């Protein structure tokens, strides 16, 4: 529930000698209704616009508060006050604005134009109505802060209770608390902090009026950012409003299941760049290794002595006919965790699913985190059970691979999970087309090229096809498949010795995961230093170590770790081929922290040392 009764108000009203509040109850009832409706519209707008867009829209709140204060409460403001309000709103909006990257239908953040913007407009109108009514109450009845606060909370609780009864969300809320009991303490803490904050809000309304209060709550966004800069040292640059974002992509599986929010997995790229580094904020468009030259997309050219390529790979939903159209226009039935734009829709779609054919796919291309398409499937299947619709749902996993997983030990464990949970597994099927209008997914049988099979779906999760970036694929650095051609043990390019590569852009015969980067980065660095210093010191060779935490449900995970040869290379002195809560905690809570605080800072080289300690030196 959005509002909770502030019990401390009884105490405040008793000990503070105040006159009797003569405000008609209907004014409080209407004011609390408009307040709740504004909040509901604003929150529901997040279904259609990004969070930054919502914040941007709500930054204009003082304008309708002022206008409707004039219309409802008959307020009169000097011309300069109108100018001040407009300047404040314009300043905050300008400061928080982020230039969107245009796509064919929406911005990169997943905004669907029209509906979300309309809901934000409705929210602003009701914000203005709330302010106008509160202004009228304040002027006509000389109400004091805690009387208004108490009455508004009582009516808000009543309206909210009626709403959750009418919509049936009360039972969903109870089920949610039973499923995630740890959030109860967070709700209580949020209620307490909200109650403390309300003291200042309603005192501001009593002493200065709703308009001043709305200006304060708008400008606090600006000062919050300033505090983060000057107190916590978070940097701000000229490009802040247009800057890039660094994303912990392994967490998108958790976000799809509601275990994390997408915003928790993001930081400004500027926070991830070392202070002694020159950050050139342009994309590479061409590499000319014969000239030791990189050309940027703005036309500039940069020469180098040594080059490390860490370009990653790109998602290519366009390789599936109709996929982008379905993801953009039918997010209630077609989703994907493999995009910053689309991952925001996944949990709501899974949680609101009410049964039918649920299909999860794995593409016929190399992809980053190959376990993710089935991880989100297991979490969705678990969620269906918790929502009591599993008996109404057929869960299907169609993979282009010939097996469920490439390492035999973990494949056997996953097959037991699939059988126990009645999941239909179909191998060698590659998704080639999505027909959103008829809700049909067309798959090609890779063992019989050209042979198609059609599946009807009520829910479709697309494991995105991926490919190297074009500037790399067309460069002399690439192999026949477009990946950087390196010696797998040293990460040094096979043809150009002053070039190294790491991560998803390489042709290393191992899974494309963050763990593979952790396991190979120290090898690359030591080889590069030797080359720069003209030394030939013996350097340990990269053994292909990578890890894939295969989350199989809420609180369960199989922690796969293996080498180039597909042999288990487990860190813990236990059988990691079993579903363990410890592995789940490592995946959900420990690994994200290690990523932000160690891996991207260059201090995490994989668990090799820990593995030898745990196994008393009896392992690689």
PDB file of N, CA and C in Angstrom, residues 250-344:
ATOM      1  N   UNK A 250      24.880  -9.193 -16.291  1.00  0.00           N
ATOM      2  CA  UNK A 250      24.505 -10.481 -15.694  1.00  0.00           C
ATOM      3  C   UNK A 250      23.312 -10.379 -14.746  1.00  0.00           C
ATOM      4  N   UNK A 251      23.024  -9.163 -14.254  1.00  0.00           N
ATOM      5  CA  UNK A 251      21.894  -8.989 -13.344  1.00  0.00           C
ATOM      6  C   UNK A 251      20.555  -8.892 -14.025  1.00  0.00           C
ATOM      7  N   UNK A 252      20.545  -8.808 -15.367  1.00  0.00           N
ATOM      8  CA  UNK A 252      19.261  -8.679 -16.059  1.00  0.00           C
ATOM      9  C   UNK A 252      18.357  -9.897 -15.844  1.00  0.00           C
ATOM     10  N   UNK A 253      18.950 -11.064 -15.654  1.00  0.00           N
ATOM     11  CA  UNK A 253      18.140 -12.241 -15.334  1.00  0.00           C
ATOM     12  C   UNK A 253      17.382 -12.021 -14.026  1.00  0.00           C
ATOM     13  N   UNK A 254      18.066 -11.476 -13.028  1.00  0.00           N
ATOM     14  CA  UNK A 254      17.442 -11.207 -11.728  1.00  0.00           C
ATOM     15  C   UNK A 254      16.378 -10.126 -11.853  1.00  0.00           C
ATOM     16  N   UNK A 255      16.658  -9.106 -12.679  1.00  0.00           N
ATOM     17  CA  UNK A 255      15.666  -8.051 -12.887  1.00  0.00           C
ATOM     18  C   UNK A 255      14.410  -8.610 -13.550  1.00  0.00           C
ATOM     19  N   UNK A 256      14.590  -9.542 -14.470  1.00  0.00           N
ATOM     20  CA  UNK A 256      13.442 -10.145 -15.137  1.00  0.00           C
ATOM     21  C   UNK A 256      12.550 -10.916 -14.192  1.00  0.00           C
ATOM     22  N   UNK A 257      13.121 -11.394 -13.079  1.00  0.00           N
ATOM     23  CA  UNK A 257      12.347 -12.147 -12.090  1.00  0.00           C
ATOM     24  C   UNK A 257      11.914 -11.281 -10.914  1.00  0.00           C
ATOM     25  N   UNK A 258      12.204  -9.989 -10.961  1.00  0.00           N
ATOM     26  CA  UNK A 258      11.791  -9.092  -9.883  1.00  0.00           C
ATOM     27  C   UNK A 258      12.717  -9.110  -8.680  1.00  0.00           C
ATOM     28  N   UNK A 259      13.879  -9.771  -8.796  1.00  0.00           N
ATOM     29  CA  UNK A 259      14.812  -9.858  -7.671  1.00  0.00           C
ATOM     30  C   UNK A 259      15.720  -8.628  -7.589  1.00  0.00           C
ATOM     31  N   UNK A 260      15.850  -7.918  -8.686  1.00  0.00           N
ATOM     32  CA  UNK A 260      16.565  -6.649  -8.749  1.00  0.00           C
ATOM     33  C   UNK A 260      15.740  -5.711  -9.631  1.00  0.00           C
ATOM     34  N   UNK A 261      16.009  -4.421  -9.517  1.00  0.00           N
ATOM     35  CA  UNK A 261      15.429  -3.490 -10.471  1.00  0.00           C
ATOM     36  C   UNK A 261      16.500  -3.140 -11.492  1.00  0.00           C
ATOM     37  N   UNK A 262      16.128  -2.841 -12.741  1.00  0.00           N
ATOM     38  CA  UNK A 262      17.135  -2.484 -13.739  1.00  0.00           C
ATOM     39  C   UNK A 262      18.014  -1.317 -13.299  1.00  0.00           C
ATOM     40  N   UNK A 263      17.425  -0.362 -12.568  1.00  0.00           N
ATOM     41  CA  UNK A 263      18.201   0.800 -12.142  1.00  0.00           C
ATOM     42  C   UNK A 263      19.298   0.432 -11.149  1.00  0.00           C
ATOM     43  N   UNK A 264      19.089  -0.643 -10.370  1.00  0.00           N
ATOM     44  CA  UNK A 264      20.112  -1.101  -9.430  1.00  0.00           C
ATOM     45  C   UNK A 264      21.356  -1.605 -10.144  1.00  0.00           C
ATOM     46  N   UNK A 265      21.207  -1.951 -11.412  1.00  0.00           N
ATOM     47  CA  UNK A 265      22.278  -2.588 -12.164  1.00  0.00           C
ATOM     48  C   UNK A 265      23.047  -1.595 -13.020  1.00  0.00           C
ATOM     49  N   UNK A 266      22.809  -0.298 -12.812  1.00  0.00           N
ATOM     50  CA  UNK A 266      23.409   0.710 -13.666  1.00  0.00           C
ATOM     51  C   UNK A 266      24.191   1.740 -12.863  1.00  0.00           C
ATOM     52  N   UNK A 267      25.249   2.230 -13.473  1.00  0.00           N
ATOM     53  CA  UNK A 267      25.995   3.364 -12.954  1.00  0.00           C
ATOM     54  C   UNK A 267      26.433   4.230 -14.126  1.00  0.00           C
ATOM     55  N   UNK A 268      26.685   5.489 -13.840  1.00  0.00           N
ATOM     56  CA  UNK A 268      27.241   6.347 -14.873  1.00  0.00           C
ATOM     57  C   UNK A 268      28.605   5.803 -15.297  1.00  0.00           C
ATOM     58  N   UNK A 269      28.842   5.780 -16.593  1.00  0.00           N
ATOM     59  CA  UNK A 269      30.123   5.278 -17.090  1.00  0.00           C
ATOM     60  C   UNK A 269      31.289   6.065 -16.503  1.00  0.00           C
ATOM     61  N   UNK A 270      31.052   7.355 -16.229  1.00  0.00           N
ATOM     62  CA  UNK A 270      32.129   8.185 -15.690  1.00  0.00           C
ATOM     63  C   UNK A 270      32.616   7.679 -14.334  1.00  0.00           C
ATOM     64  N   UNK A 271      31.731   6.991 -13.577  1.00  0.00           N
ATOM     65  CA  UNK A 271      32.132   6.440 -12.286  1.00  0.00           C
ATOM     66  C   UNK A 271      33.007   5.201 -12.427  1.00  0.00           C
ATOM     67  N   UNK A 272      33.040   4.635 -13.624  1.00  0.00           N
ATOM     68  CA  UNK A 272      33.754   3.375 -13.836  1.00  0.00           C
ATOM     69  C   UNK A 272      35.076   3.567 -14.571  1.00  0.00           C
ATOM     70  N   UNK A 273      35.393   4.814 -14.917  1.00  0.00           N
ATOM     71  CA  UNK A 273      36.632   5.096 -15.637  1.00  0.00           C
ATOM     72  C   UNK A 273      37.710   5.499 -14.629  1.00  0.00           C
ATOM     73  N   UNK A 274      38.879   4.863 -14.666  1.00  0.00           N
ATOM     74  CA  UNK A 274      39.966   5.243 -13.734  1.00  0.00           C
ATOM     75  C   UNK A 274      40.351   6.712 -13.891  1.00  0.00           C
ATOM     76  N   UNK A 275      40.750   7.322 -12.796  1.00  0.00           N
ATOM     77  CA  UNK A 275      41.025   8.761 -12.797  1.00  0.00           C
ATOM     78  C   UNK A 275      42.231   9.123 -13.662  1.00  0.00           C
ATOM     79  N   UNK A 276      43.157   8.202 -13.862  1.00  0.00           N
ATOM     80  CA  UNK A 276      44.354   8.505 -14.653  1.00  0.00           C
ATOM     81  C   UNK A 276      44.190   8.090 -16.109  1.00  0.00           C
ATOM     82  N   UNK A 277      42.960   8.002 -16.568  1.00  0.00           N
ATOM     83  CA  UNK A 277      42.656   7.544 -17.925  1.00  0.00           C
ATOM     84  C   UNK A 277      42.050   8.685 -18.737  1.00  0.00           C
ATOM     85  N   UNK A 278      42.458   8.791 -19.990  1.00  0.00           N
ATOM     86  CA  UNK A 278      41.820   9.739 -20.908  1.00  0.00           C
ATOM     87  C   UNK A 278      40.637   9.040 -21.557  1.00  0.00           C
ATOM     88  N   UNK A 279      39.459   9.531 -21.284  1.00  0.00           N
ATOM     89  CA  UNK A 279      38.235   8.899 -21.788  1.00  0.00           C
ATOM     90  C   UNK A 279      37.786   9.631 -23.044  1.00  0.00           C
ATOM     91  N   UNK A 280      37.898   8.973 -24.170  1.00  0.00           N
ATOM     92  CA  UNK A 280      37.458   9.549 -25.449  1.00  0.00           C
ATOM     93  C   UNK A 280      36.050   9.043 -25.710  1.00  0.00           C
ATOM     94  N   UNK A 281      35.073   9.920 -25.662  1.00  0.00           N
ATOM     95  CA  UNK A 281      33.677   9.495 -25.720  1.00  0.00           C
ATOM     96  C   UNK A 281      33.162   9.475 -27.158  1.00  0.00           C
ATOM     97  N   UNK A 282      33.783   8.632 -27.948  1.00  0.00           N
ATOM     98  CA  UNK A 282      33.354   8.381 -29.323  1.00  0.00           C
ATOM     99  C   UNK A 282      33.550   6.904 -29.611  1.00  0.00           C
ATOM    100  N   UNK A 283      32.735   6.378 -30.504  1.00  0.00           N
ATOM    101  CA  UNK A 283      32.840   4.972 -30.881  1.00  0.00           C
ATOM    102  C   UNK A 283      33.933   4.782 -31.928  1.00  0.00           C
ATOM    103  N   UNK A 284      34.554   3.623 -31.892  1.00  0.00           N
ATOM    104  CA  UNK A 284      35.491   3.254 -32.948  1.00  0.00           C
ATOM    105  C   UNK A 284      34.705   2.841 -34.184  1.00  0.00           C
ATOM    106  N   UNK A 285      35.145   3.302 -35.345  1.00  0.00           N
ATOM    107  CA  UNK A 285      34.460   2.937 -36.589  1.00  0.00           C
ATOM    108  C   UNK A 285      35.342   2.099 -37.513  1.00  0.00           C
ATOM    109  N   UNK A 286      36.648   2.128 -37.255  1.00  0.00           N
ATOM    110  CA  UNK A 286      37.567   1.358 -38.106  1.00  0.00           C
ATOM    111  C   UNK A 286      38.890   1.168 -37.388  1.00  0.00           C
ATOM    112  N   UNK A 287      39.484  -0.014 -37.567  1.00  0.00           N
ATOM    113  CA  UNK A 287      40.830  -0.287 -37.031  1.00  0.00           C
ATOM    114  C   UNK A 287      41.743  -0.626 -38.199  1.00  0.00           C
ATOM    115  N   UNK A 288      42.872   0.063 -38.282  1.00  0.00           N
ATOM    116  CA  UNK A 288      43.872  -0.203 -39.309  1.00  0.00           C
ATOM    117  C   UNK A 288      45.156  -0.659 -38.620  1.00  0.00           C
ATOM    118  N   UNK A 289      45.261  -1.947 -38.319  1.00  0.00           N
ATOM    119  CA  UNK A 289      46.395  -2.431 -37.521  1.00  0.00           C
ATOM    120  C   UNK A 289      47.741  -2.262 -38.222  1.00  0.00           C
ATOM    121  N   UNK A 290      47.754  -2.244 -39.561  1.00  0.00           N
ATOM    122  CA  UNK A 290      49.021  -2.044 -40.260  1.00  0.00           C
ATOM    123  C   UNK A 290      49.585  -0.653 -39.986  1.00  0.00           C
ATOM    124  N   UNK A 291      48.716   0.304 -39.697  1.00  0.00           N
ATOM    125  CA  UNK A 291      49.134   1.689 -39.427  1.00  0.00           C
ATOM    126  C   UNK A 291      49.071   2.027 -37.936  1.00  0.00           C
ATOM    127  N   UNK A 292      48.704   1.043 -37.114  1.00  0.00           N
ATOM    128  CA  UNK A 292      48.529   1.301 -35.672  1.00  0.00           C
ATOM    129  C   UNK A 292      47.572   2.476 -35.453  1.00  0.00           C
ATOM    130  N   UNK A 293      46.413   2.385 -36.074  1.00  0.00           N
ATOM    131  CA  UNK A 293      45.487   3.517 -36.100  1.00  0.00           C
ATOM    132  C   UNK A 293      44.058   3.061 -35.879  1.00  0.00           C
ATOM    133  N   UNK A 294      43.337   3.846 -35.045  1.00  0.00           N
ATOM    134  CA  UNK A 294      41.901   3.641 -34.822  1.00  0.00           C
ATOM    135  C   UNK A 294      41.170   4.890 -35.292  1.00  0.00           C
ATOM    136  N   UNK A 295      40.177   4.700 -36.147  1.00  0.00           N
ATOM    137  CA  UNK A 295      39.370   5.820 -36.614  1.00  0.00           C
ATOM    138  C   UNK A 295      38.064   5.842 -35.838  1.00  0.00           C
ATOM    139  N   UNK A 296      37.652   7.037 -35.384  1.00  0.00           N
ATOM    140  CA  UNK A 296      36.433   7.197 -34.593  1.00  0.00           C
ATOM    141  C   UNK A 296      35.276   7.607 -35.476  1.00  0.00           C
ATOM    142  N   UNK A 297      34.045   7.439 -34.926  1.00  0.00           N
ATOM    143  CA  UNK A 297      32.876   7.756 -35.734  1.00  0.00           C
ATOM    144  C   UNK A 297      32.688   9.251 -35.968  1.00  0.00           C
ATOM    145  N   UNK A 298      33.451  10.081 -35.263  1.00  0.00           N
ATOM    146  CA  UNK A 298      33.396  11.524 -35.526  1.00  0.00           C
ATOM    147  C   UNK A 298      34.473  11.958 -36.515  1.00  0.00           C
ATOM    148  N   UNK A 299      35.165  10.975 -37.102  1.00  0.00           N
ATOM    149  CA  UNK A 299      36.169  11.280 -38.112  1.00  0.00           C
ATOM    150  C   UNK A 299      37.582  11.408 -37.583  1.00  0.00           C
ATOM    151  N   UNK A 300      37.753  11.507 -36.284  1.00  0.00           N
ATOM    152  CA  UNK A 300      39.088  11.658 -35.712  1.00  0.00           C
ATOM    153  C   UNK A 300      39.853  10.330 -35.801  1.00  0.00           C
ATOM    154  N   UNK A 301      41.172  10.436 -35.821  1.00  0.00           N
ATOM    155  CA  UNK A 301      42.025   9.266 -35.869  1.00  0.00           C
ATOM    156  C   UNK A 301      42.990   9.274 -34.683  1.00  0.00           C
ATOM    157  N   UNK A 302      43.199   8.100 -34.096  1.00  0.00           N
ATOM    158  CA  UNK A 302      44.077   7.968 -32.941  1.00  0.00           C
ATOM    159  C   UNK A 302      45.096   6.880 -33.249  1.00  0.00           C
ATOM    160  N   UNK A 303      46.339   7.201 -33.045  1.00  0.00           N
ATOM    161  CA  UNK A 303      47.390   6.203 -33.218  1.00  0.00           C
ATOM    162  C   UNK A 303      47.713   5.555 -31.877  1.00  0.00           C
ATOM    163  N   UNK A 304      48.262   4.364 -31.932  1.00  0.00           N
ATOM    164  CA  UNK A 304      48.561   3.634 -30.699  1.00  0.00           C
ATOM    165  C   UNK A 304      49.875   2.870 -30.839  1.00  0.00           C
ATOM    166  N   UNK A 305      50.457   2.550 -29.705  1.00  0.00           N
ATOM    167  CA  UNK A 305      51.605   1.642 -29.665  1.00  0.00           C
ATOM    168  C   UNK A 305      51.134   0.218 -29.361  1.00  0.00           C
ATOM    169  N   UNK A 306      50.158   0.142 -28.437  1.00  0.00           N
ATOM    170  CA  UNK A 306      49.573  -1.150 -28.082  1.00  0.00           C
ATOM    171  C   UNK A 306      48.056  -0.962 -28.037  1.00  0.00           C
ATOM    172  N   UNK A 307      47.354  -1.992 -28.417  1.00  0.00           N
ATOM    173  CA  UNK A 307      45.885  -1.900 -28.488  1.00  0.00           C
ATOM    174  C   UNK A 307      45.265  -3.097 -27.785  1.00  0.00           C
ATOM    175  N   UNK A 308      44.295  -2.823 -26.910  1.00  0.00           N
ATOM    176  CA  UNK A 308      43.487  -3.882 -26.292  1.00  0.00           C
ATOM    177  C   UNK A 308      42.059  -3.701 -26.783  1.00  0.00           C
ATOM    178  N   UNK A 309      41.520  -4.704 -27.401  1.00  0.00           N
ATOM    179  CA  UNK A 309      40.159  -4.650 -27.935  1.00  0.00           C
ATOM    180  C   UNK A 309      39.231  -5.352 -26.952  1.00  0.00           C
ATOM    181  N   UNK A 310      38.242  -4.610 -26.463  1.00  0.00           N
ATOM    182  CA  UNK A 310      37.256  -5.176 -25.524  1.00  0.00           C
ATOM    183  C   UNK A 310      35.876  -4.652 -25.903  1.00  0.00           C
ATOM    184  N   UNK A 311      35.495  -4.887 -27.154  1.00  0.00           N
ATOM    185  CA  UNK A 311      34.302  -4.253 -27.726  1.00  0.00           C
ATOM    186  C   UNK A 311      33.004  -4.981 -27.413  1.00  0.00           C
ATOM    187  N   UNK A 312      33.078  -6.204 -26.901  1.00  0.00           N
ATOM    188  CA  UNK A 312      31.849  -6.943 -26.655  1.00  0.00           C
ATOM    189  C   UNK A 312      31.188  -7.367 -27.963  1.00  0.00           C
ATOM    190  N   UNK A 313      29.928  -7.752 -27.886  1.00  0.00           N
ATOM    191  CA  UNK A 313      29.144  -8.083 -29.076  1.00  0.00           C
ATOM    192  C   UNK A 313      27.796  -7.381 -28.987  1.00  0.00           C
ATOM    193  N   UNK A 314      27.103  -7.327 -30.095  1.00  0.00           N
ATOM    194  CA  UNK A 314      25.841  -6.593 -30.161  1.00  0.00           C
ATOM    195  C   UNK A 314      24.658  -7.540 -30.324  1.00  0.00           C
ATOM    196  N   UNK A 315      23.526  -7.146 -29.743  1.00  0.00           N
ATOM    197  CA  UNK A 315      22.295  -7.911 -29.936  1.00  0.00           C
ATOM    198  C   UNK A 315      21.728  -7.591 -31.310  1.00  0.00           C
ATOM    199  N   UNK A 316      21.156  -8.607 -31.962  1.00  0.00           N
ATOM    200  CA  UNK A 316      20.627  -8.444 -33.311  1.00  0.00           C
ATOM    201  C   UNK A 316      19.220  -9.041 -33.395  1.00  0.00           C
ATOM    202  N   UNK A 317      18.276  -8.374 -32.719  1.00  0.00           N
ATOM    203  CA  UNK A 317      16.887  -8.822 -32.807  1.00  0.00           C
ATOM    204  C   UNK A 317      16.382  -8.779 -34.253  1.00  0.00           C
ATOM    205  N   UNK A 318      17.007  -7.918 -35.066  1.00  0.00           N
ATOM    206  CA  UNK A 318      16.573  -7.788 -36.458  1.00  0.00           C
ATOM    207  C   UNK A 318      16.808  -9.055 -37.269  1.00  0.00           C
ATOM    208  N   UNK A 319      17.624  -9.982 -36.749  1.00  0.00           N
ATOM    209  CA  UNK A 319      17.843 -11.242 -37.448  1.00  0.00           C
ATOM    210  C   UNK A 319      16.640 -12.183 -37.333  1.00  0.00           C
ATOM    211  N   UNK A 320      15.689 -11.828 -36.463  1.00  0.00           N
ATOM    212  CA  UNK A 320      14.448 -12.601 -36.327  1.00  0.00           C
ATOM    213  C   UNK A 320      13.325 -11.752 -36.904  1.00  0.00           C
ATOM    214  N   UNK A 321      12.725 -12.185 -37.966  1.00  0.00           N
ATOM    215  CA  UNK A 321      11.669 -11.416 -38.624  1.00  0.00           C
ATOM    216  C   UNK A 321      10.515 -11.173 -37.643  1.00  0.00           C
ATOM    217  N   UNK A 322      10.121  -9.923 -37.493  1.00  0.00           N
ATOM    218  CA  UNK A 322       8.981  -9.570 -36.650  1.00  0.00           C
ATOM    219  C   UNK A 322       9.293  -9.446 -35.171  1.00  0.00           C
ATOM    220  N   UNK A 323      10.542  -9.738 -34.769  1.00  0.00           N
ATOM    221  CA  UNK A 323      10.866  -9.733 -33.334  1.00  0.00           C
ATOM    222  C   UNK A 323      10.804  -8.325 -32.742  1.00  0.00           C
ATOM    223  N   UNK A 324      11.410  -7.357 -33.419  1.00  0.00           N
ATOM    224  CA  UNK A 324      11.430  -5.995 -32.886  1.00  0.00           C
ATOM    225  C   UNK A 324      10.015  -5.431 -32.807  1.00  0.00           C
ATOM    226  N   UNK A 325       9.222  -5.683 -33.824  1.00  0.00           N
ATOM    227  CA  UNK A 325       7.832  -5.213 -33.813  1.00  0.00           C
ATOM    228  C   UNK A 325       7.062  -5.819 -32.649  1.00  0.00           C
ATOM    229  N   UNK A 326       7.254  -7.107 -32.401  1.00  0.00           N
ATOM    230  CA  UNK A 326       6.556  -7.772 -31.292  1.00  0.00           C
ATOM    231  C   UNK A 326       7.028  -7.255 -29.942  1.00  0.00           C
ATOM    232  N   UNK A 327       8.332  -7.080 -29.786  1.00  0.00           N
ATOM    233  CA  UNK A 327       8.868  -6.579 -28.515  1.00  0.00           C
ATOM    234  C   UNK A 327       8.410  -5.148 -28.245  1.00  0.00           C
ATOM    235  N   UNK A 328       8.347  -4.322 -29.293  1.00  0.00           N
ATOM    236  CA  UNK A 328       7.946  -2.928 -29.124  1.00  0.00           C
ATOM    237  C   UNK A 328       6.454  -2.774 -28.867  1.00  0.00           C
ATOM    238  N   UNK A 329       5.650  -3.565 -29.567  1.00  0.00           N
ATOM    239  CA  UNK A 329       4.215  -3.319 -29.581  1.00  0.00           C
ATOM    240  C   UNK A 329       3.370  -4.343 -28.826  1.00  0.00           C
ATOM    241  N   UNK A 330       3.983  -5.423 -28.379  1.00  0.00           N
ATOM    242  CA  UNK A 330       3.211  -6.426 -27.630  1.00  0.00           C
ATOM    243  C   UNK A 330       4.009  -6.898 -26.415  1.00  0.00           C
ATOM    244  N   UNK A 331       4.410  -5.950 -25.525  1.00  0.00           N
ATOM    245  CA  UNK A 331       5.252  -6.330 -24.382  1.00  0.00           C
ATOM    246  C   UNK A 331       4.540  -7.184 -23.351  1.00  0.00           C
ATOM    247  N   UNK A 332       3.231  -7.342 -23.464  1.00  0.00           N
ATOM    248  CA  UNK A 332       2.515  -8.202 -22.527  1.00  0.00           C
ATOM    249  C   UNK A 332       2.625  -9.671 -22.913  1.00  0.00           C
ATOM    250  N   UNK A 333       3.137  -9.937 -24.110  1.00  0.00           N
ATOM    251  CA  UNK A 333       3.252 -11.325 -24.555  1.00  0.00           C
ATOM    252  C   UNK A 333       4.644 -11.685 -25.059  1.00  0.00           C
ATOM    253  N   UNK A 334       5.432 -10.688 -25.476  1.00  0.00           N
ATOM    254  CA  UNK A 334       6.757 -10.955 -26.027  1.00  0.00           C
ATOM    255  C   UNK A 334       7.777 -10.111 -25.267  1.00  0.00           C
ATOM    256  N   UNK A 335       8.785 -10.765 -24.678  1.00  0.00           N
ATOM    257  CA  UNK A 335       9.758 -10.067 -23.829  1.00  0.00           C
ATOM    258  C   UNK A 335      11.159 -10.605 -24.089  1.00  0.00           C
ATOM    259  N   UNK A 336      12.142  -9.902 -23.532  1.00  0.00           N
ATOM    260  CA  UNK A 336      13.527 -10.365 -23.602  1.00  0.00           C
ATOM    261  C   UNK A 336      14.348  -9.664 -22.529  1.00  0.00           C
ATOM    262  N   UNK A 337      15.201 -10.423 -21.856  1.00  0.00           N
ATOM    263  CA  UNK A 337      16.077  -9.828 -20.840  1.00  0.00           C
ATOM    264  C   UNK A 337      17.384  -9.331 -21.444  1.00  0.00           C
ATOM    265  N   UNK A 338      17.567  -9.512 -22.748  1.00  0.00           N
ATOM    266  CA  UNK A 338      18.858  -9.220 -23.355  1.00  0.00           C
ATOM    267  C   UNK A 338      18.977  -7.789 -23.874  1.00  0.00           C
ATOM    268  N   UNK A 339      18.206  -6.871 -23.316  1.00  0.00           N
ATOM    269  CA  UNK A 339      18.283  -5.488 -23.763  1.00  0.00           C
ATOM    270  C   UNK A 339      17.905  -4.562 -22.625  1.00  0.00           C
ATOM    271  N   UNK A 340      18.638  -3.453 -22.494  1.00  0.00           N
ATOM    272  CA  UNK A 340      18.292  -2.446 -21.494  1.00  0.00           C
ATOM    273  C   UNK A 340      16.888  -1.908 -21.744  1.00  0.00           C
ATOM    274  N   UNK A 341      16.527  -1.832 -23.002  1.00  0.00           N
ATOM    275  CA  UNK A 341      15.206  -1.319 -23.374  1.00  0.00           C
ATOM    276  C   UNK A 341      14.094  -2.284 -22.975  1.00  0.00           C
ATOM    277  N   UNK A 342      14.286  -3.563 -23.247  1.00  0.00           N
ATOM    278  CA  UNK A 342      13.193  -4.526 -23.074  1.00  0.00           C
ATOM    279  C   UNK A 342      13.154  -5.195 -21.701  1.00  0.00           C
ATOM    280  N   UNK A 343      14.280  -5.210 -20.971  1.00  0.00           N
ATOM    281  CA  UNK A 343      14.305  -5.926 -19.697  1.00  0.00           C
ATOM    282  C   UNK A 343      13.329  -5.323 -18.694  1.00  0.00           C
ATOM    283  N   UNK A 344      13.008  -4.037 -18.843  1.00  0.00           N
ATOM    284  CA  UNK A 344      12.107  -3.369 -17.899  1.00  0.00           C
ATOM    285  C   UNK A 344      10.682  -3.913 -17.969  1.00  0.00           C
TER     286      UNK A 344
END
